[in-house]
Every structure is written in C-alpha cells, then in structure tokens.
PDB file of C-alpha atoms in Angstrom:
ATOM      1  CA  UNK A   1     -21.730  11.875 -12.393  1.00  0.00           C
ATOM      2  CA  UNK A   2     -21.207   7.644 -12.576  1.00  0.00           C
ATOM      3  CA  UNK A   3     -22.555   7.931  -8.813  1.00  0.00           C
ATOM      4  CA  UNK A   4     -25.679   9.068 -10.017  1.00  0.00           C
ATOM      5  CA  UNK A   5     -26.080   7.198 -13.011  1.00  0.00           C
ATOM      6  CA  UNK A   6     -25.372   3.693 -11.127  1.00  0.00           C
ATOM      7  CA  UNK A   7     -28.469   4.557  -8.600  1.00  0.00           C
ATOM      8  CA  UNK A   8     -30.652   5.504 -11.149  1.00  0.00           C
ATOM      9  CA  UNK A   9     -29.762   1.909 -12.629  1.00  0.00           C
ATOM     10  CA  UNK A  10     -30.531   0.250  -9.389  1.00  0.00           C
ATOM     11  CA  UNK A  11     -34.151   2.369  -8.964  1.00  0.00           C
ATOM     12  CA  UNK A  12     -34.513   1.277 -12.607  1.00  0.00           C
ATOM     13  CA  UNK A  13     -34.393  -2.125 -11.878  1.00  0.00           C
ATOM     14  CA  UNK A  14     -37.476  -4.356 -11.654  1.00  0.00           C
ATOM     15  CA  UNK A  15     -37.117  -6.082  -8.428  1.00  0.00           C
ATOM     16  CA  UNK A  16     -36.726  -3.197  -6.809  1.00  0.00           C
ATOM     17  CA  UNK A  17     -39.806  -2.610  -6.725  1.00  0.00           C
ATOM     18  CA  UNK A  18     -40.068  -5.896  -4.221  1.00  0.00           C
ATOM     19  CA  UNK A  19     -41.113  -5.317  -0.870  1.00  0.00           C
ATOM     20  CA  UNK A  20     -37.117  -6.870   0.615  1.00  0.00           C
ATOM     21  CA  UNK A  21     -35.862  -3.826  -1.435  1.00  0.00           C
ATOM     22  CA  UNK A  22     -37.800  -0.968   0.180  1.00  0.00           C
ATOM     23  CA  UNK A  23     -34.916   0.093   2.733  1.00  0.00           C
ATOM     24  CA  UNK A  24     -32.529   0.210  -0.402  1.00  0.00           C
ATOM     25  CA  UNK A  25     -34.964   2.153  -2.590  1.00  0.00           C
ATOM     26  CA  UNK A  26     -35.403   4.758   0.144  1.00  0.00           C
ATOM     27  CA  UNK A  27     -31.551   4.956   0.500  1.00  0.00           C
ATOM     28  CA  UNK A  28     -30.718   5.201  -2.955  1.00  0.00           C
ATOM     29  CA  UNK A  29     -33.779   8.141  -3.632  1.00  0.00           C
ATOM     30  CA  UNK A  30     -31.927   9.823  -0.989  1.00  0.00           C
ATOM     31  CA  UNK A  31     -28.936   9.641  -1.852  1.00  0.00           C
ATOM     32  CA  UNK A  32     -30.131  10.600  -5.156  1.00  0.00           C
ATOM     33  CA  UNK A  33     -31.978  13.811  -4.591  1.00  0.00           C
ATOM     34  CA  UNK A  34     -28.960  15.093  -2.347  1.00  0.00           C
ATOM     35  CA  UNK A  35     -26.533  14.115  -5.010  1.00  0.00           C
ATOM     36  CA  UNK A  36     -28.317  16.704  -7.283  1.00  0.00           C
ATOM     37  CA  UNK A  37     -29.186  19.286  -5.220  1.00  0.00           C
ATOM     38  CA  UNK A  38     -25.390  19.688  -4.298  1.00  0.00           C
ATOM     39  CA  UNK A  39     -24.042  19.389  -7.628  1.00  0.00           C
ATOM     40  CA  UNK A  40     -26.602  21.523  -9.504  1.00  0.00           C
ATOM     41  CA  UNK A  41     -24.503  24.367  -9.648  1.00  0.00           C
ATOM     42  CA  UNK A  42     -21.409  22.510 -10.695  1.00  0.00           C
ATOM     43  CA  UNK A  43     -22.950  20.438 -13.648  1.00  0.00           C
ATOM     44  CA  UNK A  44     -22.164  23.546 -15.997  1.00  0.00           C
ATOM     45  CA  UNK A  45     -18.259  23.492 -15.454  1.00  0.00           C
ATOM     46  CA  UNK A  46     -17.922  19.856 -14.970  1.00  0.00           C
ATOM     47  CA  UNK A  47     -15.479  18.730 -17.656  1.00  0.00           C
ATOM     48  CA  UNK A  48     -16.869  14.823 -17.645  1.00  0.00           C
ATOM     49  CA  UNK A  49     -20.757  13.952 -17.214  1.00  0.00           C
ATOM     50  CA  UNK A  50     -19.664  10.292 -16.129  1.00  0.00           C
ATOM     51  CA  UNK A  51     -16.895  11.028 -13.585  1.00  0.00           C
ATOM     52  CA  UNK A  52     -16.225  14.139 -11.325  1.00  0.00           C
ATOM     53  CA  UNK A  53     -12.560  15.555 -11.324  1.00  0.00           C
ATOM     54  CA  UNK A  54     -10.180  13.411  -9.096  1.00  0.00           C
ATOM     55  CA  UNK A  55     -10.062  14.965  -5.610  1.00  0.00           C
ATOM     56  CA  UNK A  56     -12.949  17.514  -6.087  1.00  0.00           C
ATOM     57  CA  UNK A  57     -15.411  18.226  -4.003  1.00  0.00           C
ATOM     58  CA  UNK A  58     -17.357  15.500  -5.944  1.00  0.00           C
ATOM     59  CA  UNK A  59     -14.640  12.837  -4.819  1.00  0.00           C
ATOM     60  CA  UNK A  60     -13.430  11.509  -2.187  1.00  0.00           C
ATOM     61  CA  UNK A  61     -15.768  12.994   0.434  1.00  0.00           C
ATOM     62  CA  UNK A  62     -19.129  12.659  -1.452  1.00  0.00           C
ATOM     63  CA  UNK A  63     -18.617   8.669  -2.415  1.00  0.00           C
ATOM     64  CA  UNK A  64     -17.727   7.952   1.087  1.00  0.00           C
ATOM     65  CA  UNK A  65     -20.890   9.620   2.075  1.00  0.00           C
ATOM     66  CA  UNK A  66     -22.854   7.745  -0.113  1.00  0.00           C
ATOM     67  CA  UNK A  67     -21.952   3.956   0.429  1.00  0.00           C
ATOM     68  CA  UNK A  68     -24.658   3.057   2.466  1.00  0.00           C
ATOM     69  CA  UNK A  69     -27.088   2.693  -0.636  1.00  0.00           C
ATOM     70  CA  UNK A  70     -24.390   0.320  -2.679  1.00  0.00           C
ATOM     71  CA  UNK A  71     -23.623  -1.663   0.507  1.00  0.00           C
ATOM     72  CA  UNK A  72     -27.237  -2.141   0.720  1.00  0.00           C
ATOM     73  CA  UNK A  73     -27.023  -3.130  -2.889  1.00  0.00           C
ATOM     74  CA  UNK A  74     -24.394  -5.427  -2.051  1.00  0.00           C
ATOM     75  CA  UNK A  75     -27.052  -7.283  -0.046  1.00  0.00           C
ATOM     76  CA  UNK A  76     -29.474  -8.289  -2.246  1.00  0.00           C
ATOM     77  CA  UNK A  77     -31.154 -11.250  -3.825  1.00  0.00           C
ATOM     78  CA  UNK A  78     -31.195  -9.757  -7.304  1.00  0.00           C
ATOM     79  CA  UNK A  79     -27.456 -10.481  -9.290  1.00  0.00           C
ATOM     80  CA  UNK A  80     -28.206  -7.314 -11.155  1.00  0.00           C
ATOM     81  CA  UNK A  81     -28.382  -5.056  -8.549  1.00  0.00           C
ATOM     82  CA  UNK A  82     -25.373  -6.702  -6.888  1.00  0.00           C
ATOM     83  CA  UNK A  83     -23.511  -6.310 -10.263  1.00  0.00           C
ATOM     84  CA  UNK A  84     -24.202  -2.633 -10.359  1.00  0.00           C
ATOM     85  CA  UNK A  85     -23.235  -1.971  -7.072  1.00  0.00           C
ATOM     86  CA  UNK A  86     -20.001  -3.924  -7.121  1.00  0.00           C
ATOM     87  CA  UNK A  87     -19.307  -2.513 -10.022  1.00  0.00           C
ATOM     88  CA  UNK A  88     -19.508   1.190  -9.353  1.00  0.00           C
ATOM     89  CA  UNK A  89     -17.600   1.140  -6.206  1.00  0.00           C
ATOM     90  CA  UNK A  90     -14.842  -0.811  -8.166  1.00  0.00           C
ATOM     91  CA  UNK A  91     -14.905   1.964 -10.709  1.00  0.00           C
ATOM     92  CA  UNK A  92     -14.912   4.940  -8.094  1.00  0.00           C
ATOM     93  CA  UNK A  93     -12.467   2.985  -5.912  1.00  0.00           C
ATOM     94  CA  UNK A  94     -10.343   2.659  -9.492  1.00  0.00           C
ATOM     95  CA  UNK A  95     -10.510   6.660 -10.314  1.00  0.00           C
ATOM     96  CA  UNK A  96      -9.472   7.647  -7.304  1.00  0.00           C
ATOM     97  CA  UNK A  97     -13.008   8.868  -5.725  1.00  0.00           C
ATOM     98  CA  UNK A  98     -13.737   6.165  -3.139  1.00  0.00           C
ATOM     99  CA  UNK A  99     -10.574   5.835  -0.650  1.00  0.00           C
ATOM    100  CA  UNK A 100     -12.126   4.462   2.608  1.00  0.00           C
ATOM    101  CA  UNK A 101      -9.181   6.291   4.503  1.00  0.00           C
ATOM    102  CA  UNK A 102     -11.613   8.328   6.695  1.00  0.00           C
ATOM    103  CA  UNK A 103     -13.113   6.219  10.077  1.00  0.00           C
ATOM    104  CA  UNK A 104     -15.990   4.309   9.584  1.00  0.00           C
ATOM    105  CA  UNK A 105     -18.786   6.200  10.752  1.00  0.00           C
ATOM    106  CA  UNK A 106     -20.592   2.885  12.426  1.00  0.00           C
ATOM    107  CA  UNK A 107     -17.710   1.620  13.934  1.00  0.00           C
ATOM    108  CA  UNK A 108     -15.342   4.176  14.756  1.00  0.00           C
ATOM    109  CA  UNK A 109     -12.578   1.748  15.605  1.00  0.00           C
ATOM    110  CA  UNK A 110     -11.895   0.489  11.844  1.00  0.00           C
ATOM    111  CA  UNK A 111     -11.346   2.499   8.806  1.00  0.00           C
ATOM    112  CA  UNK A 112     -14.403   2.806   6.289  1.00  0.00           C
ATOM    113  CA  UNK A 113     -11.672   0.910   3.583  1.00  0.00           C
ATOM    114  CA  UNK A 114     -12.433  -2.346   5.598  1.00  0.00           C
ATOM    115  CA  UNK A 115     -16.197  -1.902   6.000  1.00  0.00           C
ATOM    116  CA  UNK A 116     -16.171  -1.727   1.826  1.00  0.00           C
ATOM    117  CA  UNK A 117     -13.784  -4.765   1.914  1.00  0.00           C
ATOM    118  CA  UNK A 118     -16.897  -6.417   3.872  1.00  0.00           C
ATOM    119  CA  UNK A 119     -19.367  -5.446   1.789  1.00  0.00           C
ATOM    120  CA  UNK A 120     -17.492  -6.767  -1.469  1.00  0.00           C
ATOM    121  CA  UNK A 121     -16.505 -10.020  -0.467  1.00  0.00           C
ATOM    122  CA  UNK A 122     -20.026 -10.739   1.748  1.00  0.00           C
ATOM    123  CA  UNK A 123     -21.167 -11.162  -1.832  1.00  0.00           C
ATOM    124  CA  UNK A 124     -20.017 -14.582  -2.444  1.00  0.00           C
ATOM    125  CA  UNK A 125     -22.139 -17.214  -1.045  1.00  0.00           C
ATOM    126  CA  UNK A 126     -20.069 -20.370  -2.534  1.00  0.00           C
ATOM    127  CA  UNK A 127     -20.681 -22.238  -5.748  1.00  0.00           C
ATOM    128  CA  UNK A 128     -24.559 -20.859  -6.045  1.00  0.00           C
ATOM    129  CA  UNK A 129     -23.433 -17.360  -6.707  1.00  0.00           C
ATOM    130  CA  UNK A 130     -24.245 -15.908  -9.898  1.00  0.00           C
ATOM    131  CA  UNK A 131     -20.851 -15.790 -12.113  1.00  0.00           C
ATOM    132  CA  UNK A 132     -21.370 -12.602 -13.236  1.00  0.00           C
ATOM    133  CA  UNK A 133     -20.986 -11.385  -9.289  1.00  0.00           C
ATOM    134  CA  UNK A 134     -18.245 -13.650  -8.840  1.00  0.00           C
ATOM    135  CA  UNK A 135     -16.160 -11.886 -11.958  1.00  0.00           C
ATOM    136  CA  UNK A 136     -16.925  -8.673 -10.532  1.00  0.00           C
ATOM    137  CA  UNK A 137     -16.331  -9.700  -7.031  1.00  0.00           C
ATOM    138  CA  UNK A 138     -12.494 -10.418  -8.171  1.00  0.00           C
ATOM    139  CA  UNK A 139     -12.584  -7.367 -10.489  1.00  0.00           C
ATOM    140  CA  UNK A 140     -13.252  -5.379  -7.256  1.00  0.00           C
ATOM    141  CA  UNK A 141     -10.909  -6.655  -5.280  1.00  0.00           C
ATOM    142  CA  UNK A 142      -7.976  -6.799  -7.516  1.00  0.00           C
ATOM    143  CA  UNK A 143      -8.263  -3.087  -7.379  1.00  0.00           C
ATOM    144  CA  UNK A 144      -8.870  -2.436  -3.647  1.00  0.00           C
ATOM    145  CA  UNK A 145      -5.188  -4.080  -2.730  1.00  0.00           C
ATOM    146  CA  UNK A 146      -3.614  -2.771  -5.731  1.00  0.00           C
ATOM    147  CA  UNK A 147      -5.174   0.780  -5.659  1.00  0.00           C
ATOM    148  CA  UNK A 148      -2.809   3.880  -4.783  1.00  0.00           C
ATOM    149  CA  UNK A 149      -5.474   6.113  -3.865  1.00  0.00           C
ATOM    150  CA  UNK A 150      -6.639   3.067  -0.657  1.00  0.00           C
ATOM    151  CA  UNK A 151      -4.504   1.076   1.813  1.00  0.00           C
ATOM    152  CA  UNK A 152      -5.775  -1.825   2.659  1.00  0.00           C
ATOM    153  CA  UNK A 153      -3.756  -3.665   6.045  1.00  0.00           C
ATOM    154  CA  UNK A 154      -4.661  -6.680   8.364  1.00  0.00           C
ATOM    155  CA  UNK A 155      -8.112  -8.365   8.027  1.00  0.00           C
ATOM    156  CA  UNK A 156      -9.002  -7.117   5.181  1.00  0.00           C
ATOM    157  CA  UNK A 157      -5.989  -8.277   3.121  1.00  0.00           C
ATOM    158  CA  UNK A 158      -6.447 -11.686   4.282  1.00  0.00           C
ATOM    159  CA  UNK A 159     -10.143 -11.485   3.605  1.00  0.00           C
ATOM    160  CA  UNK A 160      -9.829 -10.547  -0.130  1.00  0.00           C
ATOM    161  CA  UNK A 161      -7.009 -12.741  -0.430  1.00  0.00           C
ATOM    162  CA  UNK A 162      -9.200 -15.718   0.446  1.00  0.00           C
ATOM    163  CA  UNK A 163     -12.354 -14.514  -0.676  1.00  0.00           C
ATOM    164  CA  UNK A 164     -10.308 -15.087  -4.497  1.00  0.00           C
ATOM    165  CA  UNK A 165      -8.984 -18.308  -3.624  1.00  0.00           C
ATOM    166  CA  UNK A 166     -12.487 -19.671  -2.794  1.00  0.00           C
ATOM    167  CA  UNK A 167     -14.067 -18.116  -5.854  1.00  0.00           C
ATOM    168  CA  UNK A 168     -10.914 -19.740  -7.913  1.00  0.00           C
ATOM    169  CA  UNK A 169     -12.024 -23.411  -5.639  1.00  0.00           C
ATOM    170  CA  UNK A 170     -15.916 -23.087  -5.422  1.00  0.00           C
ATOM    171  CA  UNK A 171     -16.392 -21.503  -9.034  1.00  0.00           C
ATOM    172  CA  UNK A 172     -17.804 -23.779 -12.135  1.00  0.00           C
ATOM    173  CA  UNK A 173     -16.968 -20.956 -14.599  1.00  0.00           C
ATOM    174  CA  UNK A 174     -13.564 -21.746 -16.410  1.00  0.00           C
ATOM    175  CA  UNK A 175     -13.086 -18.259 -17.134  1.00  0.00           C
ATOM    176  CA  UNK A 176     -13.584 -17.576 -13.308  1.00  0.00           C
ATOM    177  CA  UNK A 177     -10.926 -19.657 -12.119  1.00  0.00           C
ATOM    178  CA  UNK A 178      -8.823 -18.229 -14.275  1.00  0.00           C
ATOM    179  CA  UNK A 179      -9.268 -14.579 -13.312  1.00  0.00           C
ATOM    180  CA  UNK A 180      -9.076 -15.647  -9.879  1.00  0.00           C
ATOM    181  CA  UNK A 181      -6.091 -17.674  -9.873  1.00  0.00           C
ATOM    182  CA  UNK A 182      -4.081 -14.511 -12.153  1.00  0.00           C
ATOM    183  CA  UNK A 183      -5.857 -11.765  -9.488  1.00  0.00           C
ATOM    184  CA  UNK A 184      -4.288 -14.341  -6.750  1.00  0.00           C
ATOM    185  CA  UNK A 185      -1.034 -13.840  -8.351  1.00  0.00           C
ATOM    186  CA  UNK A 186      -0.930  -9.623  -9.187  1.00  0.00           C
ATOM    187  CA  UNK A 187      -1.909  -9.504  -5.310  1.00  0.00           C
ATOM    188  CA  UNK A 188       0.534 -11.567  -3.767  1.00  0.00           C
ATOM    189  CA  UNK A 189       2.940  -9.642  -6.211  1.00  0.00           C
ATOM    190  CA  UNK A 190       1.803  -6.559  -4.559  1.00  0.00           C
ATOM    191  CA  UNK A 191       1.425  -7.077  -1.027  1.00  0.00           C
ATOM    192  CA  UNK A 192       5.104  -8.281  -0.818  1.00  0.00           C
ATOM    193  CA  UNK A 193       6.923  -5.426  -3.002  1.00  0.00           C
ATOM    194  CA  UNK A 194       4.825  -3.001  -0.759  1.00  0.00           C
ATOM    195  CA  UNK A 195       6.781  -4.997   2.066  1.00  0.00           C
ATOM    196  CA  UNK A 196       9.728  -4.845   0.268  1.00  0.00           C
ATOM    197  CA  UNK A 197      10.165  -1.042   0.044  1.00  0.00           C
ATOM    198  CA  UNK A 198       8.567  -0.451   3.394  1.00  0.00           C
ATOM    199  CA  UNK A 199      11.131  -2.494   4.979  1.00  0.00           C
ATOM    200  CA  UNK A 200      14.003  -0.746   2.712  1.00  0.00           C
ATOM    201  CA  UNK A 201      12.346   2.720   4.077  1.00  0.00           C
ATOM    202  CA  UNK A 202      12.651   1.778   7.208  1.00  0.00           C
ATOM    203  CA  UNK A 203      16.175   0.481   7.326  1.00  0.00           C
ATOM    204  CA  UNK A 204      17.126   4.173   5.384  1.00  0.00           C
ATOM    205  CA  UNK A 205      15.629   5.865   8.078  1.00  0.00           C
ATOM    206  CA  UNK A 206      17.306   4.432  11.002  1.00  0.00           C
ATOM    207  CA  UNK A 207      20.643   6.555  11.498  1.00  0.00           C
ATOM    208  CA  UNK A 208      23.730   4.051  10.355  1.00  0.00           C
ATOM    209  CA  UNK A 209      26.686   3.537  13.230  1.00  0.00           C
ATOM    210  CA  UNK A 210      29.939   4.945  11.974  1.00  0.00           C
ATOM    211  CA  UNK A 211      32.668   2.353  11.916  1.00  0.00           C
ATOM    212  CA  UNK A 212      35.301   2.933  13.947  1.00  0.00           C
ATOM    213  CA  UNK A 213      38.214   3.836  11.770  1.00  0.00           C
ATOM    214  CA  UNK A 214      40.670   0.517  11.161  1.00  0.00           C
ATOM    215  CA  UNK A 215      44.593   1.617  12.037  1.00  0.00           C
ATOM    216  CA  UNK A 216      46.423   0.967   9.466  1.00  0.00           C
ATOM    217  CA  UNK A 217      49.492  -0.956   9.646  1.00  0.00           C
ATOM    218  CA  UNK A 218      51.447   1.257   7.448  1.00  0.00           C
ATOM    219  CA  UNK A 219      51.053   4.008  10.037  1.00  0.00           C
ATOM    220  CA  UNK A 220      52.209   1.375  13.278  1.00  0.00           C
ATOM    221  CA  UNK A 221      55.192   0.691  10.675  1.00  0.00           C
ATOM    222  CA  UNK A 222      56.171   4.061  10.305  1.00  0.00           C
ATOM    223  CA  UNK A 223      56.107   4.714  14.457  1.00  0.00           C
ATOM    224  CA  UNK A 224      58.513   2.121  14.842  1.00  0.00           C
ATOM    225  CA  UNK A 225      61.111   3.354  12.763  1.00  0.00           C
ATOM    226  CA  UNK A 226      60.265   6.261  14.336  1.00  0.00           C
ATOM    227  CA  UNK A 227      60.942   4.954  17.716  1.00  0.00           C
ATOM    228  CA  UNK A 228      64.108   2.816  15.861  1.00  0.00           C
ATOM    229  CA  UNK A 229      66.086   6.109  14.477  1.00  0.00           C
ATOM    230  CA  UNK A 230      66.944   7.649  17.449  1.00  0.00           C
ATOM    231  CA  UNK A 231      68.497   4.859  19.256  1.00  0.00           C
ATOM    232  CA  UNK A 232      70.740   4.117  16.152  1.00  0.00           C
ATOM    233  CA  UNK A 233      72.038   7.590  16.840  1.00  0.00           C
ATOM    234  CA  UNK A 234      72.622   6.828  20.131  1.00  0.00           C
ATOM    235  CA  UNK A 235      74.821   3.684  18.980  1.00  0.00           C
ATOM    236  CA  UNK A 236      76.572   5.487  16.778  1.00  0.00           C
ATOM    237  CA  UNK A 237      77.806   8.529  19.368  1.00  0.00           C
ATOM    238  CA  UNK A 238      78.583   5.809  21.583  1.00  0.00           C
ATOM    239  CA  UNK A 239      81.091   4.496  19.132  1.00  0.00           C
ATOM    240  CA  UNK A 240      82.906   7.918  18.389  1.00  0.00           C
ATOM    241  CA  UNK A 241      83.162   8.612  22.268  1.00  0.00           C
ATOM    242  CA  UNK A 242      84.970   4.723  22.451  1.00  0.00           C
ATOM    243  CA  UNK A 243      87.183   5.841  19.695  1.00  0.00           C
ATOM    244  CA  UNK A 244      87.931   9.094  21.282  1.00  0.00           C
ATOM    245  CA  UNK A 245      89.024   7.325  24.181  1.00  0.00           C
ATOM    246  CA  UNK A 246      91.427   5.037  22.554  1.00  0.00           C
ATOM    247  CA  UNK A 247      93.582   7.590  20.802  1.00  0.00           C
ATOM    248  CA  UNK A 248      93.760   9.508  24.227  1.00  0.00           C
ATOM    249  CA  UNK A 249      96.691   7.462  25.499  1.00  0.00           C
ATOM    250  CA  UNK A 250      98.173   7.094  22.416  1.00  0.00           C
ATOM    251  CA  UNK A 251      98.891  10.943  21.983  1.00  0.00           C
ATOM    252  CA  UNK A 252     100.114  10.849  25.721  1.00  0.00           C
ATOM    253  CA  UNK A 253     102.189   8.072  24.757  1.00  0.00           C
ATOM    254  CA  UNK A 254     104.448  10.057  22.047  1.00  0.00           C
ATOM    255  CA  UNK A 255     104.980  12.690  24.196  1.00  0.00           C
TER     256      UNK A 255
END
C-alpha cells in the first residue's frame, strides 16, 4: 500500500529521530502497525502493492483514519518530511482514496476535506519556504479543487486560491511562479464551470410556468363572419318580403 510505504519514508528519515519529532514518530508507528495488522490478510489478493483498489475497504475509510500522522508531517521543520507528506495525501486525494467528505472528527462542525485544506496550505511560511514544498504545495492543491472524488466549498476554496497566489508573489523560483500562476488559472476555470452547471441544474429543476395560450387572430376573424352571415340573411328576407308587398296591389289592380 503507498500509505504504508510513505510512513515508512518518514520513520526512515534522519531527523526524525529529533526529539520535536517524537509525537509524529509515535503516530506514524501506530498508524503503521495497525495498517498491517488489518491488511495482512488482504496483501495476497491485492492486485497493486503501491495502491489499494479505489473504494475498497483500503480507501476511503482507512486514509481518512490515518491523517493525523501526515498532518503532523505537515508540521515539521524538516522539507523532506513535509514533501512526503504533502505528497502522499496529494496522491491518495488524486486516486480517489482520501475524500475528506466524512465530519472532522476534532471539530465536528466542518468536514475533514477542510481540515486537509489546513494542513496543506499551513505549509507555506512566505518566501523562506523550501521550493520543493512550495511545488508540491500547488501540486496538492490543484488537485483538491479539481478532484471528483472531494468537494471543496467556502473557506477552503478561498484559502487554496490564495495560498497559490502568494506562492506565485512570495516565490524566487521561476519555475514556481509559473506553476502557480497556470494552477491559478485551471482553478478559476473550475470553480466557475462547476457554477455554471449547478446554476443550469437548478434552473432545470424548477417546474417551468406554461404560457398562456396567445388567441389567434385568425380564429377572432373567423367569429365575425360568423356573427356577419346571419344578419346578411336577414337583409336579404327582408328584401323578398318588400317585393312581395309591392306586387300585392298590382295583382288587385288588374282585377
């Protein structure tokens, strides 16, 4: 599994071995030795040794449950170890394992998604911070707002958004800026087609008023002649009764 081969990297590490590191090292031996002892039965008909099957039981559930040791990661002095971590909840964020979806379990009132959001972008401390971090920083967030598998809302859009703007400011790498100003670009592409469709979703849903039906003026034409026929009639009765009663003293006349 990638989990366990990214904590065996950060135990593998030489500062960890420094005394600031001892809450991580406990965390990620931990982590480590439960990792294993759940997935010893499973190694045999795992069909990748770097990355469990997409929505497993070695998913979703199991890297959620095991961020505490890369957060921790997250927070130290050593660019390595910050590298590593970054980097393998990028990649299990990426593959579909990490999601953040569930409530975070420290704070009950925010999703885990924007605890991880935290943890990512606490990274950069301005121009000081080691490039490689920075590159990974962006790498990371790039794929946390344009992930399918995590939805990222609010806060934490805004924080990622600006957390690449001051890398692409602060940063003395080239390349850096760079990446930062095109990962600027692919997320403002993304956040606003995700509006986009939302918005058209929403306007599908609502039920549409039925227009009342327009008369048409053919029809109104057709009702007056309608109404016009039978008064012609009338006229022309009217005539042969006048008629009638012309030629009746004529006849009488003769006689």
């Amino acid at each position: 599994m990638f989990i366990i081969r990214a904590l065996e990297k950060i135990l593998n590490d030489r500062d960890i071995k420094r005394s600031y590191h001892n809450q991580l090292r406990k965390a990620c031996e931990a982590a480590l030795d439960e990792i294993k002892n759940e997935t010893k039965e499973s190694e045999a008909g795992n069909a990748s040794s770097c990355l469990p099957l997409p929505k497993s039981k070695a998913g979703n559930l199991e890297a959620e449950k095991y961020f505490l040791p890369f957060e921790l990661a997250t927070k130290s002095k050593s660019p390595r170890i910050v590298i590593t971590a970054i980097d393998c909840i990028q990649k299990l964020i990426a593959y579909g394992h990490l999601t953040g979806n569930n409530y975070d379990p420290a704070e009950p009132s925010k999703l885990l998604i924007d605890r991880i959001v935290e943890a990512i972008c606490s990274c950069f401390h301005g121009p000081t911070t080691d490039d490689g971090v920075q590159l990974q920083i962006i790498k990371a967030l790039l794929t946390v707002v344009t992930s399918q598998a995590c939805e990222v809302h609010e806060g934490s859009v805004l924080l990622s958004v600006r957390t690449c703007y001051n890398i692409y400011l602060a940063s003395r790498n080239l390349i850096n800026q760079t990446t930062a100003r095109a990962t600027l670009t692919q997320m403002i592409n993304v956040i606003f087609s995700r509006m986009e469709i939302e918005a058209a979703s929403n306007e599908v849903g609502d039920d549409p008023k039925v227009p009342e039906k327009a008369e048409d003026p053919k029809e109104e034409k057709v009702e007056d002649l309608k109404g016009e026929v039978p008064e012609k009639v009338d006229e022309g009765s009217r005539e042969e009764k006048v008629e009638e009663v012309k030629t009746v003293p004529e006849e009488e006349g003769i006689e």
